[in-house]
Tab-separated table of C-alpha atoms in Angstrom:
chain	number	residue	atom	x	y	z
A	98	UNK	CA	-0.553	-37.028	68.386
A	99	UNK	CA	0.111	-40.866	68.298
A	100	UNK	CA	2.877	-40.430	70.828
A	101	UNK	CA	0.735	-38.750	72.806
A	102	UNK	CA	-1.891	-41.583	73.439
A	103	UNK	CA	-2.493	-44.070	75.548
A	104	UNK	CA	-3.656	-47.192	77.494
A	105	UNK	CA	-7.292	-45.896	78.882
A	106	UNK	CA	-8.231	-46.772	80.447
A	107	UNK	CA	-22.943	-34.852	114.689
A	108	UNK	CA	-26.688	-33.697	115.361
A	109	UNK	CA	-27.169	-29.738	115.919
A	110	UNK	CA	-30.196	-27.798	116.665
A	111	UNK	CA	-32.599	-30.754	117.738
A	112	UNK	CA	-33.500	-29.152	120.817
A	113	UNK	CA	-34.958	-26.174	118.895
A	114	UNK	CA	-37.167	-27.825	115.910
A	115	UNK	CA	-39.913	-29.849	117.119
A	116	UNK	CA	-40.320	-33.520	115.941
A	117	UNK	CA	-43.605	-33.097	114.821
A	118	UNK	CA	-42.492	-30.322	112.517
A	119	UNK	CA	-41.248	-33.476	110.406
A	120	UNK	CA	-44.799	-35.528	110.009
A	121	UNK	CA	-46.159	-35.865	106.875
A	122	UNK	CA	-44.846	-37.181	103.864
A	123	UNK	CA	-41.102	-35.423	102.382
A	124	UNK	CA	-41.496	-35.024	99.035
A	125	UNK	CA	-38.762	-36.596	96.911
A	126	UNK	CA	-38.023	-33.349	94.253
A	127	UNK	CA	-35.584	-35.687	92.570
A	128	UNK	CA	-33.183	-38.113	92.945
A	129	UNK	CA	-29.869	-38.137	94.868
A	130	UNK	CA	-26.697	-38.038	92.267
A	131	UNK	CA	-25.200	-40.544	91.564
A	132	UNK	CA	-27.612	-43.133	91.322
A	133	UNK	CA	-27.218	-45.846	92.936
A	134	UNK	CA	-28.207	-49.547	93.606
A	135	UNK	CA	-31.587	-50.220	95.814
A	136	UNK	CA	-30.942	-52.407	98.902
A	137	UNK	CA	-33.486	-50.951	101.438
A	138	UNK	CA	-36.630	-49.698	100.215
A	139	UNK	CA	-39.444	-49.137	102.699
A	140	UNK	CA	-41.991	-46.753	103.682
A	141	UNK	CA	-39.791	-45.440	106.654
A	142	UNK	CA	-36.551	-46.061	105.197
A	143	UNK	CA	-34.611	-46.127	101.964
A	144	UNK	CA	-30.789	-46.694	101.192
A	145	UNK	CA	-28.996	-47.400	98.093
A	146	UNK	CA	-25.981	-48.033	97.234
A	147	UNK	CA	-23.322	-46.512	94.755
A	148	UNK	CA	-19.840	-46.611	93.242
A	149	UNK	CA	-17.380	-45.653	90.322
A	150	UNK	CA	-14.293	-46.307	89.366
A	151	UNK	CA	-12.338	-44.489	86.049
A	152	UNK	CA	-8.951	-46.229	84.783
A	153	UNK	CA	-7.699	-42.464	82.959
A	154	UNK	CA	-3.995	-42.448	80.660
A	155	UNK	CA	-2.332	-39.736	80.521
A	156	UNK	CA	-0.133	-38.577	77.481
A	157	UNK	CA	2.349	-35.707	77.211
A	158	UNK	CA	5.101	-33.727	75.246
A	159	UNK	CA	7.092	-32.433	78.005
A	160	UNK	CA	10.214	-29.733	76.475
A	161	UNK	CA	12.499	-31.575	79.163
A	162	UNK	CA	16.133	-30.995	79.273
A	163	UNK	CA	16.900	-33.868	81.656
A	164	UNK	CA	14.180	-36.548	81.147
A	165	UNK	CA	12.417	-38.267	78.465
A	166	UNK	CA	10.015	-35.824	76.585
A	167	UNK	CA	7.395	-38.235	75.820
A	168	UNK	CA	5.708	-39.467	78.939
A	169	UNK	CA	3.016	-42.517	79.601
A	170	UNK	CA	0.806	-42.834	82.415
A	171	UNK	CA	-2.143	-44.712	83.882
A	172	UNK	CA	-3.615	-44.216	86.829
A	173	UNK	CA	-6.998	-45.362	88.825
A	174	UNK	CA	-8.541	-41.792	88.692
A	175	UNK	CA	-11.362	-43.114	91.133
A	176	UNK	CA	-12.246	-45.991	93.406
A	177	UNK	CA	-15.358	-44.891	95.175
A	178	UNK	CA	-17.816	-45.917	96.951
A	179	UNK	CA	-21.251	-44.424	99.075
A	180	UNK	CA	-24.071	-44.874	101.121
A	181	UNK	CA	-27.622	-42.654	99.843
A	182	UNK	CA	-30.944	-42.757	101.817
A	183	UNK	CA	-33.698	-41.721	103.999
A	184	UNK	CA	-34.517	-42.212	107.057
A	185	UNK	CA	-38.518	-42.201	107.399
A	186	UNK	CA	-39.401	-38.578	107.316
A	187	UNK	CA	-36.589	-37.059	109.404
A	188	UNK	CA	-33.520	-36.557	107.147
A	189	UNK	CA	-31.874	-37.712	104.135
A	190	UNK	CA	-28.037	-38.585	104.469
A	191	UNK	CA	-25.255	-39.527	102.094
A	192	UNK	CA	-22.196	-40.808	103.164
A	193	UNK	CA	-19.284	-41.345	100.156
A	194	UNK	CA	-15.649	-42.885	100.490
A	195	UNK	CA	-12.738	-43.024	98.207
A	196	UNK	CA	-10.323	-45.966	98.122
A	197	UNK	CA	-7.007	-46.776	95.828
A	198	UNK	CA	-4.614	-43.807	94.563
A	199	UNK	CA	-7.442	-41.296	96.247
A	200	UNK	CA	-7.144	-42.213	99.619
A	201	UNK	CA	-3.899	-40.541	100.967
A	202	UNK	CA	-2.311	-39.430	104.427
A	203	UNK	CA	-2.865	-35.911	104.749
A	204	UNK	CA	-0.541	-34.239	107.434
A	205	UNK	CA	-3.522	-34.551	110.667
A	206	UNK	CA	-4.735	-38.207	109.181
A	207	UNK	CA	-6.525	-40.233	106.871
A	208	UNK	CA	-8.748	-38.292	103.865
A	209	UNK	CA	-11.019	-41.480	103.239
A	210	UNK	CA	-14.511	-39.955	103.935
A	211	UNK	CA	-15.511	-37.348	101.417
A	212	UNK	CA	-19.124	-36.609	102.458
A	213	UNK	CA	-20.836	-37.535	105.619
A	214	UNK	CA	-23.826	-35.240	105.379
A	215	UNK	CA	-27.576	-35.233	106.956
A	216	UNK	CA	-30.639	-32.928	104.903
A	217	UNK	CA	-32.890	-31.998	108.025
A	218	UNK	CA	-35.936	-30.572	106.683
A	219	UNK	CA	-37.131	-27.488	108.640
A	220	UNK	CA	-40.785	-27.547	107.779
A	221	UNK	CA	-41.515	-24.480	110.148
A	222	UNK	CA	-39.764	-22.148	107.758
A	223	UNK	CA	-40.940	-23.516	104.775
A	224	UNK	CA	-41.865	-26.408	102.181
A	225	UNK	CA	-38.376	-26.484	100.814
A	226	UNK	CA	-35.930	-25.626	103.622
A	227	UNK	CA	-33.330	-28.164	104.587
A	228	UNK	CA	-30.601	-27.977	106.893
A	229	UNK	CA	-27.554	-29.723	105.930
A	230	UNK	CA	-25.304	-30.843	108.568
A	231	UNK	CA	-21.696	-32.370	108.638
A	232	UNK	CA	-18.887	-32.195	106.202
A	233	UNK	CA	-19.891	-31.819	102.246
A	234	UNK	CA	-19.212	-30.588	99.443
A	235	UNK	CA	-18.532	-26.218	100.025
A	236	UNK	CA	-21.309	-24.168	98.259
A	237	UNK	CA	-18.362	-22.576	95.506
A	238	UNK	CA	-18.263	-22.812	91.861
A	239	UNK	CA	-20.217	-24.417	89.261
A	240	UNK	CA	-16.951	-26.436	88.106
A	241	UNK	CA	-16.238	-27.084	91.861
A	242	UNK	CA	-19.548	-28.617	92.971
A	243	UNK	CA	-20.165	-30.792	89.304
A	244	UNK	CA	-19.999	-34.669	90.197
A	245	UNK	CA	-16.891	-36.044	88.255
A	246	UNK	CA	-18.993	-39.178	87.468
A	247	UNK	CA	-20.804	-37.093	85.297
A	248	UNK	CA	-18.716	-34.669	83.546
A	249	UNK	CA	-17.709	-35.195	79.362
A	250	UNK	CA	-13.906	-33.830	79.727
A	251	UNK	CA	-11.634	-36.353	81.804
A	252	UNK	CA	-10.218	-33.675	84.097
A	253	UNK	CA	-12.238	-30.567	85.512
A	254	UNK	CA	-10.178	-27.137	83.784
A	255	UNK	CA	-7.067	-25.074	84.897
A	256	UNK	CA	-9.409	-22.378	86.357
A	257	UNK	CA	-10.374	-24.747	89.188
A	258	UNK	CA	-6.776	-24.420	90.646
A	259	UNK	CA	-7.683	-21.226	91.303
A	260	UNK	CA	-10.726	-21.141	93.295
A	261	UNK	CA	-11.566	-24.793	93.656
A	262	UNK	CA	-12.933	-25.215	97.688
A	263	UNK	CA	-13.281	-28.969	97.577
A	264	UNK	CA	-15.575	-30.035	100.778
A	265	UNK	CA	-15.495	-28.918	104.769
A	266	UNK	CA	-17.481	-29.759	107.687
A	267	UNK	CA	-20.541	-27.361	109.036
A	268	UNK	CA	-23.684	-26.238	108.750
A	269	UNK	CA	-25.406	-24.600	106.075
A	270	UNK	CA	-29.038	-23.610	105.303
A	271	UNK	CA	-30.663	-24.354	101.643
A	272	UNK	CA	-33.700	-23.182	99.911
A	273	UNK	CA	-35.834	-22.622	96.953
A	274	UNK	CA	-38.408	-20.288	95.943
A	275	UNK	CA	-39.605	-21.029	92.974
A	276	UNK	CA	-36.893	-21.206	90.386
A	277	UNK	CA	-35.004	-18.978	92.458
A	278	UNK	CA	-32.169	-20.976	95.026
A	279	UNK	CA	-29.895	-19.993	97.867
A	280	UNK	CA	-27.683	-22.088	100.132
A	281	UNK	CA	-25.664	-20.273	103.097
A	282	UNK	CA	-23.252	-21.942	105.257
A	283	UNK	CA	-20.171	-21.939	107.465
A	284	UNK	CA	-17.317	-24.306	107.790
A	285	UNK	CA	-14.541	-24.391	109.292
A	286	UNK	CA	-11.976	-23.501	106.722
A	287	UNK	CA	-9.771	-26.152	107.113
A	288	UNK	CA	-11.081	-28.878	105.232
A	289	UNK	CA	-12.130	-32.299	105.177
A	290	UNK	CA	-11.743	-34.571	107.825
A	291	UNK	CA	-9.622	-32.579	110.640
A	292	UNK	CA	-9.269	-34.720	114.047
A	293	UNK	CA	-10.211	-33.435	117.374
A	294	UNK	CA	-7.440	-31.587	118.509
A	295	UNK	CA	-8.899	-28.420	121.301
A	296	UNK	CA	-5.814	-26.376	121.670
A	297	UNK	CA	-5.938	-22.227	121.560
A	298	UNK	CA	-7.243	-20.132	119.759
A	299	UNK	CA	-7.275	-16.471	119.230
A	300	UNK	CA	-10.302	-16.370	116.766
A	301	UNK	CA	-11.237	-14.289	113.750
A	302	UNK	CA	-14.231	-14.881	110.943
A	303	UNK	CA	-15.396	-17.486	110.124
A	304	UNK	CA	-15.789	-19.724	107.123
A	305	UNK	CA	-18.838	-17.992	105.467
A	306	UNK	CA	-20.170	-19.214	102.170
A	307	UNK	CA	-23.098	-17.921	100.248
A	308	UNK	CA	-24.519	-19.243	96.446
A	309	UNK	CA	-27.948	-17.531	95.258
A	310	UNK	CA	-29.120	-18.109	91.540
A	311	UNK	CA	-32.040	-18.760	89.662
A	312	UNK	CA	-32.746	-22.647	88.472
A	313	UNK	CA	-35.289	-24.044	86.615
A	314	UNK	CA	-33.933	-27.213	86.276
A	315	UNK	CA	-30.800	-27.570	84.923
A	316	UNK	CA	-29.273	-29.726	88.602
A	317	UNK	CA	-30.767	-31.411	91.415
A	318	UNK	CA	-29.805	-28.912	93.771
A	319	UNK	CA	-27.042	-26.690	94.770
A	320	UNK	CA	-25.218	-29.558	96.200
A	321	UNK	CA	-25.442	-31.823	93.104
A	322	UNK	CA	-24.103	-30.506	89.836
A	323	UNK	CA	-24.143	-32.533	86.620
A	324	UNK	CA	-21.599	-31.626	83.309
A	325	UNK	CA	-23.700	-33.324	81.179
A	326	UNK	CA	-26.928	-34.243	80.226
A	327	UNK	CA	-26.700	-37.767	78.420
A	328	UNK	CA	-30.536	-37.988	77.928
A	329	UNK	CA	-32.138	-34.113	78.249
A	330	UNK	CA	-35.897	-33.824	78.592
A	331	UNK	CA	-36.405	-30.499	78.113
A	332	UNK	CA	-34.683	-27.045	77.912
A	333	UNK	CA	-33.449	-25.924	81.211
A	334	UNK	CA	-30.812	-23.190	82.693
A	335	UNK	CA	-28.873	-21.926	85.956
A	336	UNK	CA	-27.122	-18.871	86.705
A	337	UNK	CA	-25.545	-18.111	90.070
A	338	UNK	CA	-23.337	-16.209	91.908
A	339	UNK	CA	-20.865	-16.967	94.952
A	340	UNK	CA	-19.390	-15.470	97.510
A	341	UNK	CA	-16.562	-16.344	100.530
A	342	UNK	CA	-15.591	-14.069	103.394
A	343	UNK	CA	-12.863	-15.553	106.221
A	344	UNK	CA	-10.306	-14.223	108.476
A	345	UNK	CA	-7.969	-16.713	109.755
A	346	UNK	CA	-8.335	-18.200	113.257
A	347	UNK	CA	-5.035	-19.142	114.574
A	348	UNK	CA	-5.197	-22.603	116.630
A	349	UNK	CA	-2.298	-23.820	118.444
A	350	UNK	CA	1.279	-23.984	116.387
A	351	UNK	CA	-0.711	-22.818	112.909
A	352	UNK	CA	-3.939	-21.720	111.236
A	353	UNK	CA	-7.326	-22.888	109.779
A	354	UNK	CA	-5.622	-22.482	106.563
A	355	UNK	CA	-2.541	-23.336	107.851
A	356	UNK	CA	-3.589	-26.832	108.151
A	357	UNK	CA	-5.825	-26.807	104.962
A	358	UNK	CA	-4.133	-30.192	103.789
A	359	UNK	CA	-5.953	-31.543	100.474
A	360	UNK	CA	-8.217	-29.748	98.058
A	361	UNK	CA	-6.664	-26.970	98.136
A	362	UNK	CA	-6.540	-23.715	95.370
A	363	UNK	CA	-4.054	-21.827	94.890
A	364	UNK	CA	-4.655	-18.853	97.014
A	365	UNK	CA	-4.096	-20.830	100.112
A	366	UNK	CA	-0.807	-22.754	99.139
A	367	UNK	CA	1.933	-21.707	100.691
A	368	UNK	CA	4.355	-22.677	97.588
A	369	UNK	CA	2.084	-19.800	95.800
A	370	UNK	CA	0.950	-17.046	98.710
A	371	UNK	CA	4.131	-16.266	100.408
A	372	UNK	CA	2.400	-14.434	103.135
A	373	UNK	CA	-0.224	-16.858	103.886
A	374	UNK	CA	3.191	-18.573	106.800
A	375	UNK	CA	5.022	-15.297	107.278
A	376	UNK	CA	5.288	-15.134	110.997
A	377	UNK	CA	4.190	-11.869	113.014
A	378	UNK	CA	7.546	-10.881	114.600
A	379	UNK	CA	9.433	-10.992	111.081
A	380	UNK	CA	7.797	-8.951	108.472
A	381	UNK	CA	10.699	-7.930	106.986
A	382	UNK	CA	12.408	-11.168	106.480
A	383	UNK	CA	9.626	-13.538	105.742
A	384	UNK	CA	11.161	-16.421	107.933
A	385	UNK	CA	8.192	-19.081	108.809
A	386	UNK	CA	5.864	-18.603	111.440
A	387	UNK	CA	6.524	-20.400	115.065
A	388	UNK	CA	3.879	-22.019	117.591
A	389	UNK	CA	2.569	-18.113	118.678
A	390	UNK	CA	3.650	-16.260	115.023
A	391	UNK	CA	1.145	-17.389	112.539
A	392	UNK	CA	-0.728	-14.061	111.368
A	393	UNK	CA	-4.422	-14.376	110.829
A	394	UNK	CA	-5.430	-13.197	106.950
A	395	UNK	CA	-8.369	-12.232	105.186
A	396	UNK	CA	-9.842	-14.506	102.412
A	397	UNK	CA	-12.227	-13.377	100.242
A	398	UNK	CA	-13.699	-14.989	97.419
A	399	UNK	CA	-16.456	-13.996	94.597
A	400	UNK	CA	-17.761	-15.779	91.517
A	401	UNK	CA	-20.593	-16.459	88.838
A	402	UNK	CA	-21.624	-19.251	87.102
A	403	UNK	CA	-23.729	-20.455	84.532
A	404	UNK	CA	-25.190	-23.061	82.411
A	405	UNK	CA	-27.340	-23.366	79.270
A	406	UNK	CA	-29.083	-26.786	78.205
A	407	UNK	CA	-31.151	-27.028	74.625
A	408	UNK	CA	-32.824	-30.408	73.818
A	409	UNK	CA	-33.284	-30.276	70.096
A	410	UNK	CA	-34.529	-33.894	69.412
A	411	UNK	CA	-34.570	-37.064	71.641
A	412	UNK	CA	-31.308	-37.762	70.864
A	413	UNK	CA	-29.709	-34.236	69.889
A	414	UNK	CA	-29.097	-31.894	72.312
A	415	UNK	CA	-26.886	-28.855	73.463
A	416	UNK	CA	-24.712	-27.214	76.314
A	417	UNK	CA	-23.026	-24.420	77.168
A	418	UNK	CA	-22.025	-23.236	80.350
A	419	UNK	CA	-19.129	-19.857	81.689
A	420	UNK	CA	-17.183	-19.288	85.040
A	421	UNK	CA	-15.416	-16.585	86.460
A	422	UNK	CA	-13.615	-16.166	89.719
A	423	UNK	CA	-11.692	-13.455	91.675
A	424	UNK	CA	-9.998	-14.212	95.262
A	425	UNK	CA	-7.994	-12.484	96.925
A	426	UNK	CA	-6.119	-12.889	100.423
A	427	UNK	CA	-4.261	-10.087	102.962
A	428	UNK	CA	-2.327	-9.854	105.802
A	429	UNK	CA	-0.195	-7.396	107.167
A	430	UNK	CA	2.745	-8.545	104.723
A	431	UNK	CA	1.267	-8.175	101.073
A	432	UNK	CA	-1.749	-8.522	99.492
A	433	UNK	CA	-2.569	-11.281	96.944
A	434	UNK	CA	-5.103	-12.059	93.947
A	435	UNK	CA	-6.134	-14.909	91.055
A	436	UNK	CA	-8.271	-14.820	88.761
A	437	UNK	CA	-9.457	-17.335	86.876
A	438	UNK	CA	-12.244	-18.253	83.932
A	439	UNK	CA	-13.532	-20.893	81.872
A	440	UNK	CA	-16.497	-21.395	78.777
A	441	UNK	CA	-17.399	-25.602	77.061
A	442	UNK	CA	-20.090	-26.214	74.991
A	443	UNK	CA	-21.293	-29.502	74.495
A	444	UNK	CA	-22.750	-31.764	71.845
A	445	UNK	CA	-24.992	-34.527	72.119
A	446	UNK	CA	-25.976	-36.973	69.107
A	447	UNK	CA	-27.101	-40.443	70.036
A	448	UNK	CA	-24.364	-42.212	71.876
A	449	UNK	CA	-21.969	-39.565	71.324
A	450	UNK	CA	-20.597	-36.002	73.252
A	451	UNK	CA	-18.361	-33.467	71.390
A	452	UNK	CA	-16.926	-30.784	73.618
A	453	UNK	CA	-14.718	-27.735	73.739
A	454	UNK	CA	-13.273	-25.975	76.708
A	455	UNK	CA	-11.583	-23.177	76.659
A	456	UNK	CA	-9.777	-22.004	80.135
A	457	UNK	CA	-7.638	-19.205	81.771
A	458	UNK	CA	-5.793	-18.981	84.776
A	459	UNK	CA	-3.996	-15.614	85.816
A	460	UNK	CA	-2.031	-15.219	89.115
A	461	UNK	CA	-0.180	-12.734	90.788
A	462	UNK	CA	2.571	-11.079	90.167
A	463	UNK	CA	4.132	-11.774	93.623
A	464	UNK	CA	3.630	-15.423	93.903
A	465	UNK	CA	5.684	-17.418	94.180
A	466	UNK	CA	8.337	-17.298	96.882
A	467	UNK	CA	8.196	-20.894	98.010
A	468	UNK	CA	8.371	-20.812	102.235
A	469	UNK	CA	7.829	-24.605	102.063
A	470	UNK	CA	11.153	-24.817	104.098
A	471	UNK	CA	13.538	-23.438	106.865
A	472	UNK	CA	15.922	-23.313	103.446
A	473	UNK	CA	13.610	-21.187	101.578
A	474	UNK	CA	13.077	-19.505	104.350
A	475	UNK	CA	16.479	-18.617	104.884
A	476	UNK	CA	16.771	-17.438	101.313
A	477	UNK	CA	13.664	-15.685	101.454
A	478	UNK	CA	14.827	-13.237	104.062
A	479	UNK	CA	17.630	-11.848	101.874
A	480	UNK	CA	14.967	-11.292	99.120
A	481	UNK	CA	11.515	-10.369	100.089
A	482	UNK	CA	11.466	-6.978	98.756
A	483	UNK	CA	11.359	-8.488	95.321
A	484	UNK	CA	9.135	-10.610	93.170
A	485	UNK	CA	9.029	-13.515	91.042
A	486	UNK	CA	11.376	-13.802	87.933
A	487	UNK	CA	15.739	-13.968	89.901
A	488	UNK	CA	17.751	-16.056	90.649
A	489	UNK	CA	18.650	-15.369	94.689
A	490	UNK	CA	22.342	-14.779	95.511
A	491	UNK	CA	22.570	-18.124	92.927
A	492	UNK	CA	21.489	-20.167	95.752
A	493	UNK	CA	17.872	-20.702	93.400
A	494	UNK	CA	15.702	-19.818	91.015
A	495	UNK	CA	12.216	-18.099	91.804
A	496	UNK	CA	8.795	-18.703	90.085
A	497	UNK	CA	9.521	-16.902	86.836
A	498	UNK	CA	6.852	-14.002	85.484
A	499	UNK	CA	4.127	-16.132	87.506
A	500	UNK	CA	1.505	-13.293	86.967
A	501	UNK	CA	1.675	-14.279	83.360
A	502	UNK	CA	-1.875	-16.084	82.193
A	503	UNK	CA	-1.995	-19.696	81.536
A	504	UNK	CA	-4.795	-20.966	78.684
A	505	UNK	CA	-6.241	-24.090	78.364
A	506	UNK	CA	-7.308	-25.732	75.436
A	507	UNK	CA	-9.316	-28.796	75.499
A	508	UNK	CA	-11.176	-30.571	72.740
A	509	UNK	CA	-13.310	-33.757	74.024
A	510	UNK	CA	-15.379	-36.619	73.086
A	511	UNK	CA	-17.246	-38.943	74.589
A	512	UNK	CA	-19.444	-42.516	73.673
A	513	UNK	CA	-21.777	-43.282	76.320
A	514	UNK	CA	-22.588	-46.815	76.310
A	515	UNK	CA	-25.149	-46.832	78.785
A	516	UNK	CA	-25.552	-42.967	80.102
A	517	UNK	CA	-22.961	-41.894	82.427
A	518	UNK	CA	-22.509	-45.979	83.726
A	519	UNK	CA	-20.463	-46.956	81.428
A	520	UNK	CA	-18.356	-44.474	78.919
A	521	UNK	CA	-15.419	-43.745	77.456
A	522	UNK	CA	-13.795	-40.191	77.592
A	523	UNK	CA	-11.055	-38.854	75.302
A	524	UNK	CA	-9.434	-35.005	75.825
A	525	UNK	CA	-6.316	-33.498	74.140
A	526	UNK	CA	-5.766	-30.598	76.185
A	527	UNK	CA	-3.367	-28.130	75.505
A	528	UNK	CA	-1.982	-25.496	78.187
A	529	UNK	CA	-0.368	-22.664	76.725
A	530	UNK	CA	2.215	-21.114	78.603
A	531	UNK	CA	2.407	-23.446	81.483
A	532	UNK	CA	5.685	-22.910	83.976
A	533	UNK	CA	7.878	-26.213	84.165
A	534	UNK	CA	9.920	-26.772	87.239
A	535	UNK	CA	13.140	-27.557	85.833
A	536	UNK	CA	14.922	-30.158	88.497
A	537	UNK	CA	18.235	-30.668	86.631
A	538	UNK	CA	18.615	-33.862	88.076
A	539	UNK	CA	15.477	-35.458	88.111
A	540	UNK	CA	14.024	-33.124	85.120
A	541	UNK	CA	10.894	-31.071	84.251
A	542	UNK	CA	7.518	-30.792	86.556
A	543	UNK	CA	4.450	-29.072	84.861
A	544	UNK	CA	2.307	-26.786	86.715
A	545	UNK	CA	-0.678	-28.076	85.419
A	546	UNK	CA	-0.260	-31.241	86.711
A	547	UNK	CA	-2.446	-32.824	90.037
A	548	UNK	CA	-0.658	-33.239	93.555
A	549	UNK	CA	-0.010	-36.125	94.556
A	550	UNK	CA	-2.165	-35.606	97.439
A	551	UNK	CA	-5.201	-34.882	95.262
A	552	UNK	CA	-5.340	-31.338	95.212
A	553	UNK	CA	-5.370	-29.183	92.257
A	554	UNK	CA	-2.043	-26.877	92.854
A	555	UNK	CA	1.639	-27.021	93.392
A	556	UNK	CA	3.028	-30.637	94.116
A	557	UNK	CA	5.449	-31.546	96.881
A	558	UNK	CA	8.516	-32.530	94.150
A	559	UNK	CA	7.480	-28.973	92.477
A	560	UNK	CA	7.686	-26.845	95.422
A	561	UNK	CA	11.102	-28.373	96.718
A	562	UNK	CA	12.652	-28.012	92.758
A	563	UNK	CA	13.155	-24.350	93.539
A	564	UNK	CA	14.688	-25.017	96.894
A	565	UNK	CA	17.881	-26.247	95.516
A	566	UNK	CA	21.183	-24.575	93.759
A	567	UNK	CA	20.787	-24.060	89.927
A	568	UNK	CA	17.301	-25.116	89.432
A	569	UNK	CA	14.853	-23.222	87.381
A	570	UNK	CA	11.857	-22.207	85.753
A	571	UNK	CA	10.700	-21.876	82.069
A	572	UNK	CA	7.035	-21.387	80.397
A	573	UNK	CA	6.109	-23.905	77.539
A	574	UNK	CA	3.082	-25.173	75.312
A	575	UNK	CA	2.754	-28.492	77.125
A	576	UNK	CA	-0.097	-31.208	74.817
A	577	UNK	CA	-1.115	-33.663	76.209
A	578	UNK	CA	-3.625	-36.907	75.100
A	579	UNK	CA	-5.956	-38.103	77.937
A	580	UNK	CA	-8.105	-41.832	77.957
A	581	UNK	CA	-10.714	-42.452	80.760
A	582	UNK	CA	-12.671	-45.381	80.751
A	583	UNK	CA	-15.720	-44.908	83.382
A	584	UNK	CA	-17.793	-47.681	85.035
A	585	UNK	CA	-20.620	-46.689	87.854
A	586	UNK	CA	-23.299	-48.665	89.530
């Protein structure tokens, strides 16, 4: 254990909605997360400023035939700055930016804008009906929606790689009926921060998302979710079901899913899903698609999640969460499925929190043909009818038995100096049966690690490893030690 521990530390619909509909006070059902520092607070305007930084130390033991078995890293895991507030009775708004190691360049543009969203009340439709407009979290998966500053684990689980939707831009309606809440939205499917490019299109079915359930106060609202409540005032619970459906749209030289460059889940990662970028005219050999040959596949996700919070007394509480997701992608070349589940519990005692999490990720047996380059495409042309685990004419080795589940067991301990404003979190995840990509020159890459682009899937390095002759994959148990120091205002 000692070897692992490290140093820690656009306006729409206005013409159809009369402004008189917004007359009167806008009842505030609770503070938006995260709570900020008040800058302006008048009858007509409110503006709060907030920020967060996370220093993360990571230690790993990796059975590496080339590089060191022991690894130590230190990152500025998050550097966030945001604004939230209210403009008269017309709308609430939120804006969030990332900096430092999170601020990366995608294939289309810089990805620093996280949220830019307005919540517009539609009074004629009901007292709690809200239209969300802008760029914001896709309302799917409790873990994906949970604000990272309000978790008592250092990272999201391995299950998050299966169904994480990240942020996108579009429209959504949100409403409440007593303790029942729901939202339905439509988004581009291409992810966040896509620049304006007016390209030829063949339109499919837009990216539709729905999330409905029962919530008696466990969350602020559907889009503002916390993974822990340091000062629990009463018992609460929430249970939701989620769904996503989309037929891809061909646009320009690619498709909407094909240009999704950040916050990818495995099902829309071409390193995992070989069918995503196969071309229309090359079904027999699986070559990469070009300007007019990208096939428009159908994507779906179904999931359920819930949380129960129980207050024991003023300084003691216990919380339990669960989540399960199943997704699929299909086009004329094949069908890909993925499944994942997570269960966790946490006991709070004063400033201390003690958590335990189990997660499982099960990928498709036909995953991982790695068609990310022309060289990989040429090799796949001679190997398109087989799946996983065998060398291709001695050129390189495919992912071995990708359908075998990966398990995660993570104990966690946290100390809150002042709620979540200043805290230290230590986790000891153990990944069972985790894939390693072995580069005979560089060493082993661990599948469970985040990517340089901030996504949850295969890294660029991992994707290129198996496109080199003589490299291989193995399954191993990977123990880690993670310590995070967070300060937030």
